[in-house]
Each structure stands twice: as structure tokens, then as C-alpha cells.
């Protein structure tokens, strides 16, 4: 298995909330070096499971950042799709670091268009991102990324599981969730049932598609754990919950993206460091699947 780090330095569609996530690909890459330096002879000691996990050629290969055109949404999204597709063509598992959450659409479109069969998605976010359009934000903002994903021809909305959602959203989104059969495990529910039950329920809810993508908006975490986000919703998940879930789900998904890490609102790179660890837990979770040990 080969993993590719792909940066998407785009935040021109962060129409509400704080801009600044364009800087995340570089700060998360920097934070990842703290993990990479623990590699010895292509192996890392994973304390969560008391295992030494063997990688091949390091944890993650770096494919740099996508060259984007400021304020040209269509051209930039086309380049993101293309870069994600190239990762697949070259045999890499894409680990894509945005960018505001609008980039979830071109990332999943890149995966969808380059593969056969049906897609579903596991989506961590405080918000739903199911807005069709708004007079303030248009159709391609960071509030509509998941809505646009659900419109892809081979994407199955009933295999979309949104986790960590909380507080308040639009009644129109509730209508869309019901119409499309989208599944939710709210932050409150997640906290009640615990991480391993949430993983098992997610796998059950997202069954029946050929491919699954894992999309993480870092604001799924409580602001206490991720001060460097684009928007803040209290009552979120802990870092521990997100890392454990990511490692356990990793064998069941084909790709990962992280959005809305914002170095401009961050405190001493705390949030970039969480994001780097989400990537690393995904990689070791795939290399050392829990399922195989049960
Ligand atoms: Mn969000």
C-alpha cells in the first residue's frame, strides 16, 4: 500500500466563518514530520495497540500542493479533481489536505470519475454542508460541498453517514436528509454509544456501495481540541474519539480528506498536529487492521 499526501491550498469558498485554511497543507505537512521522525527501518511503534507497524517507503509520500488559481473556482476544482485522479492512476491511496470544506466536492468527484461502481462517504463534521445554494454563498461554497457530492451520478446518498453533527441547522437540510436517506450519528449519540459501536454502526449503515471515502471537517472536534478551525460549534468530539475511529474504519475506506484546518485561528499548531495524527492513524489502521486480529 502506498499513500500520497496531496495539499489543496484553497479557501476562497470559505464564505462564512474564518478564511485561512489555504495555509493548512503546509502546516499539517510540517506537523507530520514529528510523526515521520519516529520511523526506524520503515517501521513505527504504535503505542495505541502496542504494535510495531511496518510501512514500506515511509508512512506517506508527498505529492506537493495542487497549483490553484485564486478566485477561479471552476478551474481550481478541475485541477483538484485531476490531481486526485492522478493519485489513483499512480496506485496511491490519496490523503488530501484542504482547504475549506468546499473542496470535498472536487476531491470526491475526482475519485468518482476515475473509478467504476458506486460511492458512499463517511463524513465527520459539526455541520451537514447540504445547502443547495444561498444568495450569499452561491452553489459551490463550503456549505454545499456534500450536497454537490450527493448529486454525482454514481454516489449513493443512502450510503452517506454523517458523524459528529450537532446544535442547529436548516429545516431544508432535514428535508433533504429524509428524502435522500442520509444517515446520522450525532455528536451526542456518538458520545453515548462510544467509538467502537459508532464504527460498527457506520460500516453497517454505509454498506452496499463499491467504494467509501472518509471526509473529515476538523470542526467535528470540540473547539477545545481544534482551536484552529473555520467555524466553532461547542459540544464536539474529542481528539481521542476521532483518532480511534479513523484507525478502526481505515480498512473499510479507500481514501481520506481533511478540511477546514485553519492555521490563522490555531493556537501553536495544535490543530495541524491533530490533523497530522488523523492521517497517521488512517495509515497505520490500514497497515495493521483491527479486523484481522479479532
Ligand atoms: Mn463544518
mmCIF file of C-alpha atoms and ligand atoms in Angstrom:
data_model
loop_
_atom_site.group_PDB
_atom_site.id
_atom_site.type_symbol
_atom_site.label_atom_id
_atom_site.label_comp_id
_atom_site.label_asym_id
_atom_site.label_seq_id
_atom_site.Cartn_x
_atom_site.Cartn_y
_atom_site.Cartn_z
ATOM 1 C CA UNK A 1 0.000 0.000 0.000
ATOM 2 C CA UNK A 2 1.269 3.424 -0.972
ATOM 3 C CA UNK A 3 -0.146 6.624 0.498
ATOM 4 C CA UNK A 4 0.089 10.061 -1.084
ATOM 5 C CA UNK A 5 -0.164 13.376 0.739
ATOM 6 C CA UNK A 6 -1.825 15.890 -1.572
ATOM 7 C CA UNK A 7 -2.288 19.513 -0.464
ATOM 8 C CA UNK A 8 -5.174 21.678 -1.643
ATOM 9 C CA UNK A 9 -4.373 25.257 -0.571
ATOM 10 C CA UNK A 10 -7.846 26.656 -1.323
ATOM 11 C CA UNK A 11 -10.052 28.784 0.942
ATOM 12 C CA UNK A 12 -11.779 31.180 -1.443
ATOM 13 C CA UNK A 13 -15.121 29.432 -0.872
ATOM 14 C CA UNK A 14 -14.973 29.784 2.933
ATOM 15 C CA UNK A 15 -17.720 32.325 2.555
ATOM 16 C CA UNK A 16 -18.864 32.117 6.168
ATOM 17 C CA UNK A 17 -16.519 31.504 9.064
ATOM 18 C CA UNK A 18 -12.817 32.204 9.119
ATOM 19 C CA UNK A 19 -10.694 32.081 5.962
ATOM 20 C CA UNK A 20 -7.104 30.858 6.291
ATOM 21 C CA UNK A 21 -7.326 27.129 5.581
ATOM 22 C CA UNK A 22 -5.273 27.697 2.410
ATOM 23 C CA UNK A 23 -2.236 27.526 4.694
ATOM 24 C CA UNK A 24 -3.145 24.133 6.190
ATOM 25 C CA UNK A 25 -1.461 21.858 3.611
ATOM 26 C CA UNK A 26 1.922 23.277 4.616
ATOM 27 C CA UNK A 27 1.340 23.412 8.393
ATOM 28 C CA UNK A 28 -0.099 19.876 8.509
ATOM 29 C CA UNK A 29 2.824 18.662 6.387
ATOM 30 C CA UNK A 30 5.175 20.302 8.890
ATOM 31 C CA UNK A 31 3.323 18.721 11.837
ATOM 32 C CA UNK A 32 3.552 15.314 10.148
ATOM 33 C CA UNK A 33 7.335 15.489 10.397
ATOM 34 C CA UNK A 34 7.018 14.908 14.158
ATOM 35 C CA UNK A 35 5.473 11.527 13.363
ATOM 36 C CA UNK A 36 7.763 10.694 10.455
ATOM 37 C CA UNK A 37 10.878 11.180 12.572
ATOM 38 C CA UNK A 38 9.813 8.202 14.726
ATOM 39 C CA UNK A 39 10.285 5.855 11.767
ATOM 40 C CA UNK A 40 13.176 3.408 12.030
ATOM 41 C CA UNK A 41 13.889 0.974 9.207
ATOM 42 C CA UNK A 42 10.449 1.768 7.749
ATOM 43 C CA UNK A 43 8.666 0.798 10.965
ATOM 44 C CA UNK A 44 6.913 2.794 13.655
ATOM 45 C CA UNK A 45 5.963 1.840 17.209
ATOM 46 C CA UNK A 46 2.178 2.381 17.534
ATOM 47 C CA UNK A 47 1.542 2.776 21.232
ATOM 48 C CA UNK A 48 -2.285 2.689 20.952
ATOM 49 C CA UNK A 49 -2.109 -1.012 20.032
ATOM 50 C CA UNK A 50 1.352 -1.890 21.365
ATOM 51 C CA UNK A 51 2.381 -2.883 17.834
ATOM 52 C CA UNK A 52 5.368 -2.137 15.641
ATOM 53 C CA UNK A 53 3.838 -1.363 12.267
ATOM 54 C CA UNK A 54 5.948 -1.877 9.176
ATOM 55 C CA UNK A 55 5.436 0.629 6.386
ATOM 56 C CA UNK A 56 7.037 0.478 3.001
ATOM 57 C CA UNK A 57 8.921 3.542 1.895
ATOM 58 C CA UNK A 58 7.787 5.646 4.871
ATOM 59 C CA UNK A 59 4.306 6.450 6.074
ATOM 60 C CA UNK A 60 3.242 8.833 3.340
ATOM 61 C CA UNK A 61 4.733 10.012 0.048
ATOM 62 C CA UNK A 62 4.384 13.729 -0.632
ATOM 63 C CA UNK A 63 2.836 14.834 -3.921
ATOM 64 C CA UNK A 64 3.021 18.511 -3.020
ATOM 65 C CA UNK A 65 0.194 21.008 -3.341
ATOM 66 C CA UNK A 66 -2.177 21.389 -6.271
ATOM 67 C CA UNK A 67 -1.495 24.606 -8.250
ATOM 68 C CA UNK A 68 -4.690 26.620 -7.941
ATOM 69 C CA UNK A 69 -5.991 29.843 -9.460
ATOM 70 C CA UNK A 70 -7.196 32.324 -6.839
ATOM 71 C CA UNK A 71 -10.910 33.063 -7.206
ATOM 72 C CA UNK A 72 -11.342 30.839 -10.272
ATOM 73 C CA UNK A 73 -13.472 28.169 -8.629
ATOM 74 C CA UNK A 74 -14.201 26.114 -11.733
ATOM 75 C CA UNK A 75 -10.600 25.960 -12.936
ATOM 76 C CA UNK A 76 -9.289 25.223 -9.447
ATOM 77 C CA UNK A 77 -11.841 22.495 -8.791
ATOM 78 C CA UNK A 78 -10.994 20.910 -12.157
ATOM 79 C CA UNK A 79 -7.321 20.847 -11.137
ATOM 80 C CA UNK A 80 -8.182 19.278 -7.775
ATOM 81 C CA UNK A 81 -10.225 16.545 -9.494
ATOM 82 C CA UNK A 82 -7.376 15.900 -11.892
ATOM 83 C CA UNK A 83 -4.722 15.697 -9.155
ATOM 84 C CA UNK A 84 -6.816 13.269 -7.096
ATOM 85 C CA UNK A 85 -7.422 11.130 -10.186
ATOM 86 C CA UNK A 86 -3.686 11.073 -10.925
ATOM 87 C CA UNK A 87 -3.015 9.728 -7.400
ATOM 88 C CA UNK A 88 -5.314 6.792 -8.168
ATOM 89 C CA UNK A 89 -3.764 6.245 -11.602
ATOM 90 C CA UNK A 90 -0.324 6.075 -9.995
ATOM 91 C CA UNK A 91 -1.507 3.497 -7.468
ATOM 92 C CA UNK A 92 -1.598 5.743 -4.389
ATOM 93 C CA UNK A 93 -4.224 5.963 -1.666
ATOM 94 C CA UNK A 94 -4.949 9.689 -1.624
ATOM 95 C CA UNK A 95 -4.694 11.601 1.667
ATOM 96 C CA UNK A 96 -5.916 15.046 0.697
ATOM 97 C CA UNK A 97 -5.451 18.035 2.994
ATOM 98 C CA UNK A 98 -7.540 21.146 2.236
ATOM 99 C CA UNK A 99 -8.568 23.821 2.126
ATOM 100 C CA UNK A 100 -12.050 24.853 3.091
ATOM 101 C CA UNK A 101 -14.718 22.189 3.040
ATOM 102 C CA UNK A 102 -15.982 23.089 -0.447
ATOM 103 C CA UNK A 103 -13.056 21.030 -1.773
ATOM 104 C CA UNK A 104 -14.783 17.854 -0.610
ATOM 105 C CA UNK A 105 -16.785 18.077 -3.841
ATOM 106 C CA UNK A 106 -13.898 18.125 -6.360
ATOM 107 C CA UNK A 107 -11.994 15.558 -4.263
ATOM 108 C CA UNK A 108 -14.857 13.044 -4.326
ATOM 109 C CA UNK A 109 -15.644 13.895 -7.952
ATOM 110 C CA UNK A 110 -12.028 13.099 -8.823
ATOM 111 C CA UNK A 111 -12.364 9.708 -7.110
ATOM 112 C CA UNK A 112 -15.811 9.042 -8.586
ATOM 113 C CA UNK A 113 -14.928 9.934 -12.168
ATOM 114 C CA UNK A 114 -11.732 7.868 -12.171
ATOM 115 C CA UNK A 115 -13.376 4.648 -10.906
ATOM 116 C CA UNK A 116 -16.193 2.300 -11.832
ATOM 117 C CA UNK A 117 -19.035 1.448 -9.465
ATOM 118 C CA UNK A 118 -20.918 3.197 -6.692
ATOM 119 C CA UNK A 119 -19.607 5.501 -3.967
ATOM 120 C CA UNK A 120 -20.605 6.321 -0.415
ATOM 121 C CA UNK A 121 -18.970 8.546 2.181
ATOM 122 C CA UNK A 122 -18.309 8.718 5.885
ATOM 123 C CA UNK A 123 -18.342 12.402 6.791
ATOM 124 C CA UNK A 124 -17.158 13.874 10.096
ATOM 125 C CA UNK A 125 -18.422 17.418 10.531
ATOM 126 C CA UNK A 126 -20.218 19.610 13.049
ATOM 127 C CA UNK A 127 -22.286 20.750 10.070
ATOM 128 C CA UNK A 128 -24.137 18.983 7.271
ATOM 129 C CA UNK A 129 -22.895 21.002 4.252
ATOM 130 C CA UNK A 130 -26.111 20.074 2.440
ATOM 131 C CA UNK A 131 -27.169 23.581 1.388
ATOM 132 C CA UNK A 132 -28.301 23.689 -2.237
ATOM 133 C CA UNK A 133 -27.411 27.350 -2.747
ATOM 134 C CA UNK A 134 -27.713 30.672 -0.966
ATOM 135 C CA UNK A 135 -27.728 34.309 -2.105
ATOM 136 C CA UNK A 136 -24.601 34.910 -0.007
ATOM 137 C CA UNK A 137 -22.626 31.817 -0.896
ATOM 138 C CA UNK A 138 -23.714 30.528 -4.302
ATOM 139 C CA UNK A 139 -23.683 26.808 -5.080
ATOM 140 C CA UNK A 140 -20.046 25.825 -4.547
ATOM 141 C CA UNK A 141 -19.276 27.211 -1.085
ATOM 142 C CA UNK A 142 -18.073 25.265 1.938
ATOM 143 C CA UNK A 143 -21.735 24.928 2.997
ATOM 144 C CA UNK A 144 -22.638 22.972 -0.165
ATOM 145 C CA UNK A 145 -19.741 20.571 -0.711
ATOM 146 C CA UNK A 146 -21.548 17.462 0.490
ATOM 147 C CA UNK A 147 -24.764 18.446 -1.320
ATOM 148 C CA UNK A 148 -22.824 18.549 -4.612
ATOM 149 C CA UNK A 149 -21.253 15.165 -3.781
ATOM 150 C CA UNK A 150 -24.708 13.620 -3.343
ATOM 151 C CA UNK A 151 -25.571 14.739 -6.884
ATOM 152 C CA UNK A 152 -22.782 12.742 -8.531
ATOM 153 C CA UNK A 153 -24.396 10.060 -10.725
ATOM 154 C CA UNK A 154 -22.914 7.002 -9.011
ATOM 155 C CA UNK A 155 -22.935 8.418 -5.468
ATOM 156 C CA UNK A 156 -25.491 6.717 -3.209
ATOM 157 C CA UNK A 157 -26.859 9.161 -0.632
ATOM 158 C CA UNK A 158 -28.196 6.297 1.484
ATOM 159 C CA UNK A 159 -24.541 5.296 1.984
ATOM 160 C CA UNK A 160 -23.637 8.769 3.281
ATOM 161 C CA UNK A 161 -23.054 8.628 7.047
ATOM 162 C CA UNK A 162 -22.536 11.979 8.759
ATOM 163 C CA UNK A 163 -20.975 11.791 12.224
ATOM 164 C CA UNK A 164 -20.472 14.385 14.942
ATOM 165 C CA UNK A 165 -23.171 16.745 13.662
ATOM 166 C CA UNK A 166 -24.679 18.896 16.388
ATOM 167 C CA UNK A 167 -26.529 22.004 17.527
ATOM 168 C CA UNK A 168 -28.580 23.724 14.818
ATOM 169 C CA UNK A 169 -29.033 23.573 11.059
ATOM 170 C CA UNK A 170 -31.585 24.452 8.383
ATOM 171 C CA UNK A 171 -35.010 22.739 8.249
ATOM 172 C CA UNK A 172 -34.433 22.444 4.476
ATOM 173 C CA UNK A 173 -31.445 20.213 5.275
ATOM 174 C CA UNK A 174 -33.651 17.950 7.424
ATOM 175 C CA UNK A 175 -35.989 17.575 4.438
ATOM 176 C CA UNK A 176 -33.067 16.656 2.166
ATOM 177 C CA UNK A 177 -31.665 14.169 4.712
ATOM 178 C CA UNK A 178 -35.046 12.406 4.879
ATOM 179 C CA UNK A 179 -35.643 12.445 1.113
ATOM 180 C CA UNK A 180 -32.209 11.044 0.351
ATOM 181 C CA UNK A 181 -31.987 8.556 3.213
ATOM 182 C CA UNK A 182 -28.780 10.129 4.569
ATOM 183 C CA UNK A 183 -27.637 8.598 7.867
ATOM 184 C CA UNK A 184 -26.558 10.479 11.001
ATOM 185 C CA UNK A 185 -24.710 9.648 14.177
ATOM 186 C CA UNK A 186 -24.845 12.963 16.027
ATOM 187 C CA UNK A 187 -22.092 14.034 18.417
ATOM 188 C CA UNK A 188 -24.445 13.356 21.342
ATOM 189 C CA UNK A 189 -25.290 9.877 20.045
ATOM 190 C CA UNK A 190 -21.625 9.118 19.314
ATOM 191 C CA UNK A 191 -20.719 10.074 22.854
ATOM 192 C CA UNK A 192 -23.478 7.869 24.237
ATOM 193 C CA UNK A 193 -22.585 4.700 22.289
ATOM 194 C CA UNK A 194 -18.786 5.101 22.160
ATOM 195 C CA UNK A 195 -16.264 4.850 19.364
ATOM 196 C CA UNK A 196 -16.243 1.133 18.569
ATOM 197 C CA UNK A 197 -20.045 0.960 18.405
ATOM 198 C CA UNK A 198 -20.001 4.061 16.191
ATOM 199 C CA UNK A 199 -17.533 2.352 13.848
ATOM 200 C CA UNK A 200 -19.643 -0.794 13.647
ATOM 201 C CA UNK A 201 -22.838 1.154 13.068
ATOM 202 C CA UNK A 202 -21.150 3.252 10.371
ATOM 203 C CA UNK A 203 -19.961 0.161 8.497
ATOM 204 C CA UNK A 204 -23.480 -1.258 8.686
ATOM 205 C CA UNK A 205 -25.151 1.981 7.540
ATOM 206 C CA UNK A 206 -22.742 2.555 4.646
ATOM 207 C CA UNK A 207 -22.931 -0.962 3.254
ATOM 208 C CA UNK A 208 -23.909 -1.764 -0.310
ATOM 209 C CA UNK A 209 -21.563 0.538 -2.245
ATOM 210 C CA UNK A 210 -18.358 -0.353 -4.073
ATOM 211 C CA UNK A 211 -16.230 2.475 -2.656
ATOM 212 C CA UNK A 212 -16.167 4.573 0.506
ATOM 213 C CA UNK A 213 -14.397 7.873 1.113
ATOM 214 C CA UNK A 214 -13.692 9.282 4.589
ATOM 215 C CA UNK A 215 -14.062 13.071 4.741
ATOM 216 C CA UNK A 216 -13.136 14.929 7.924
ATOM 217 C CA UNK A 217 -14.026 18.540 8.645
ATOM 218 C CA UNK A 218 -11.807 19.262 11.632
ATOM 219 C CA UNK A 219 -14.625 21.246 13.281
ATOM 220 C CA UNK A 220 -16.179 17.890 14.145
ATOM 221 C CA UNK A 221 -13.844 18.154 17.117
ATOM 222 C CA UNK A 222 -14.838 20.324 20.018
ATOM 223 C CA UNK A 223 -13.217 23.771 19.701
ATOM 224 C CA UNK A 224 -11.251 22.855 22.840
ATOM 225 C CA UNK A 225 -9.425 20.197 20.794
ATOM 226 C CA UNK A 226 -9.282 22.079 17.489
ATOM 227 C CA UNK A 227 -8.998 25.820 18.048
ATOM 228 C CA UNK A 228 -7.684 26.209 14.502
ATOM 229 C CA UNK A 229 -10.893 25.636 12.586
ATOM 230 C CA UNK A 230 -13.042 27.723 10.265
ATOM 231 C CA UNK A 231 -16.131 27.689 12.471
ATOM 232 C CA UNK A 232 -16.811 26.726 16.066
ATOM 233 C CA UNK A 233 -19.596 24.535 17.405
ATOM 234 C CA UNK A 234 -19.423 23.558 21.072
ATOM 235 C CA UNK A 235 -20.178 20.006 22.193
ATOM 236 C CA UNK A 236 -17.937 18.237 19.700
ATOM 237 C CA UNK A 237 -15.904 15.052 19.682
ATOM 238 C CA UNK A 238 -12.548 14.608 21.372
ATOM 239 C CA UNK A 239 -9.272 14.007 19.550
ATOM 240 C CA UNK A 240 -9.185 10.515 21.095
ATOM 241 C CA UNK A 241 -12.571 9.635 19.595
ATOM 242 C CA UNK A 242 -11.612 10.837 16.118
ATOM 243 C CA UNK A 243 -8.202 9.128 16.098
ATOM 244 C CA UNK A 244 -9.571 5.784 17.331
ATOM 245 C CA UNK A 245 -12.445 5.884 14.856
ATOM 246 C CA UNK A 246 -10.143 6.732 11.949
ATOM 247 C CA UNK A 247 -7.787 3.852 12.685
ATOM 248 C CA UNK A 248 -10.624 1.348 13.114
ATOM 249 C CA UNK A 249 -12.521 2.452 9.998
ATOM 250 C CA UNK A 250 -9.462 2.781 7.763
ATOM 251 C CA UNK A 251 -9.545 -0.802 6.388
ATOM 252 C CA UNK A 252 -13.096 -0.157 5.153
ATOM 253 C CA UNK A 253 -12.468 3.082 3.209
ATOM 254 C CA UNK A 254 -10.316 3.855 0.175
ATOM 255 C CA UNK A 255 -9.301 7.440 0.683
ATOM 256 C CA UNK A 256 -9.214 10.280 3.194
ATOM 257 C CA UNK A 257 -9.586 14.036 3.097
ATOM 258 C CA UNK A 258 -9.294 16.622 5.861
ATOM 259 C CA UNK A 259 -10.686 20.129 5.549
ATOM 260 C CA UNK A 260 -11.085 23.364 7.497
ATOM 261 C CA UNK A 261 -7.854 23.238 9.485
ATOM 262 C CA UNK A 262 -7.077 26.930 9.855
ATOM 263 C CA UNK A 263 -3.556 27.932 10.895
ATOM 264 C CA UNK A 264 -4.689 31.570 11.245
ATOM 265 C CA UNK A 265 -7.060 30.746 14.106
ATOM 266 C CA UNK A 266 -4.934 27.939 15.527
ATOM 267 C CA UNK A 267 -3.074 28.002 18.832
ATOM 268 C CA UNK A 268 0.569 26.917 18.498
ATOM 269 C CA UNK A 269 -0.144 24.418 15.675
ATOM 270 C CA UNK A 270 -2.390 22.293 17.937
ATOM 271 C CA UNK A 271 -4.961 21.688 15.210
ATOM 272 C CA UNK A 272 -2.447 20.949 12.458
ATOM 273 C CA UNK A 273 -0.962 18.397 14.831
ATOM 274 C CA UNK A 274 -4.350 16.700 15.342
ATOM 275 C CA UNK A 275 -4.850 16.605 11.563
ATOM 276 C CA UNK A 276 -1.403 15.059 11.022
ATOM 277 C CA UNK A 277 -2.265 12.405 13.581
ATOM 278 C CA UNK A 278 -5.581 11.656 11.860
ATOM 279 C CA UNK A 279 -3.579 10.973 8.682
ATOM 280 C CA UNK A 280 -1.106 8.778 10.539
ATOM 281 C CA UNK A 281 -3.843 6.815 12.329
ATOM 282 C CA UNK A 282 -5.505 6.203 8.976
ATOM 283 C CA UNK A 283 -2.255 4.843 7.540
ATOM 284 C CA UNK A 284 -1.389 2.553 10.460
ATOM 285 C CA UNK A 285 -5.048 1.487 10.737
ATOM 286 C CA UNK A 286 -4.880 0.301 7.136
ATOM 287 C CA UNK A 287 -1.496 -1.385 7.553
ATOM 288 C CA UNK A 288 -2.471 -3.105 10.818
ATOM 289 C CA UNK A 289 -6.223 -3.792 10.577
ATOM 290 C CA UNK A 290 -8.041 -4.487 13.817
ATOM 291 C CA UNK A 291 -10.424 -6.838 11.975
ATOM 292 C CA UNK A 292 -7.623 -9.275 11.236
ATOM 293 C CA UNK A 293 -6.912 -9.674 14.936
ATOM 294 C CA UNK A 294 -10.447 -10.397 16.081
HETATM 295 MN MN1 LIG B 1 -18.061 22.173 9.349
#
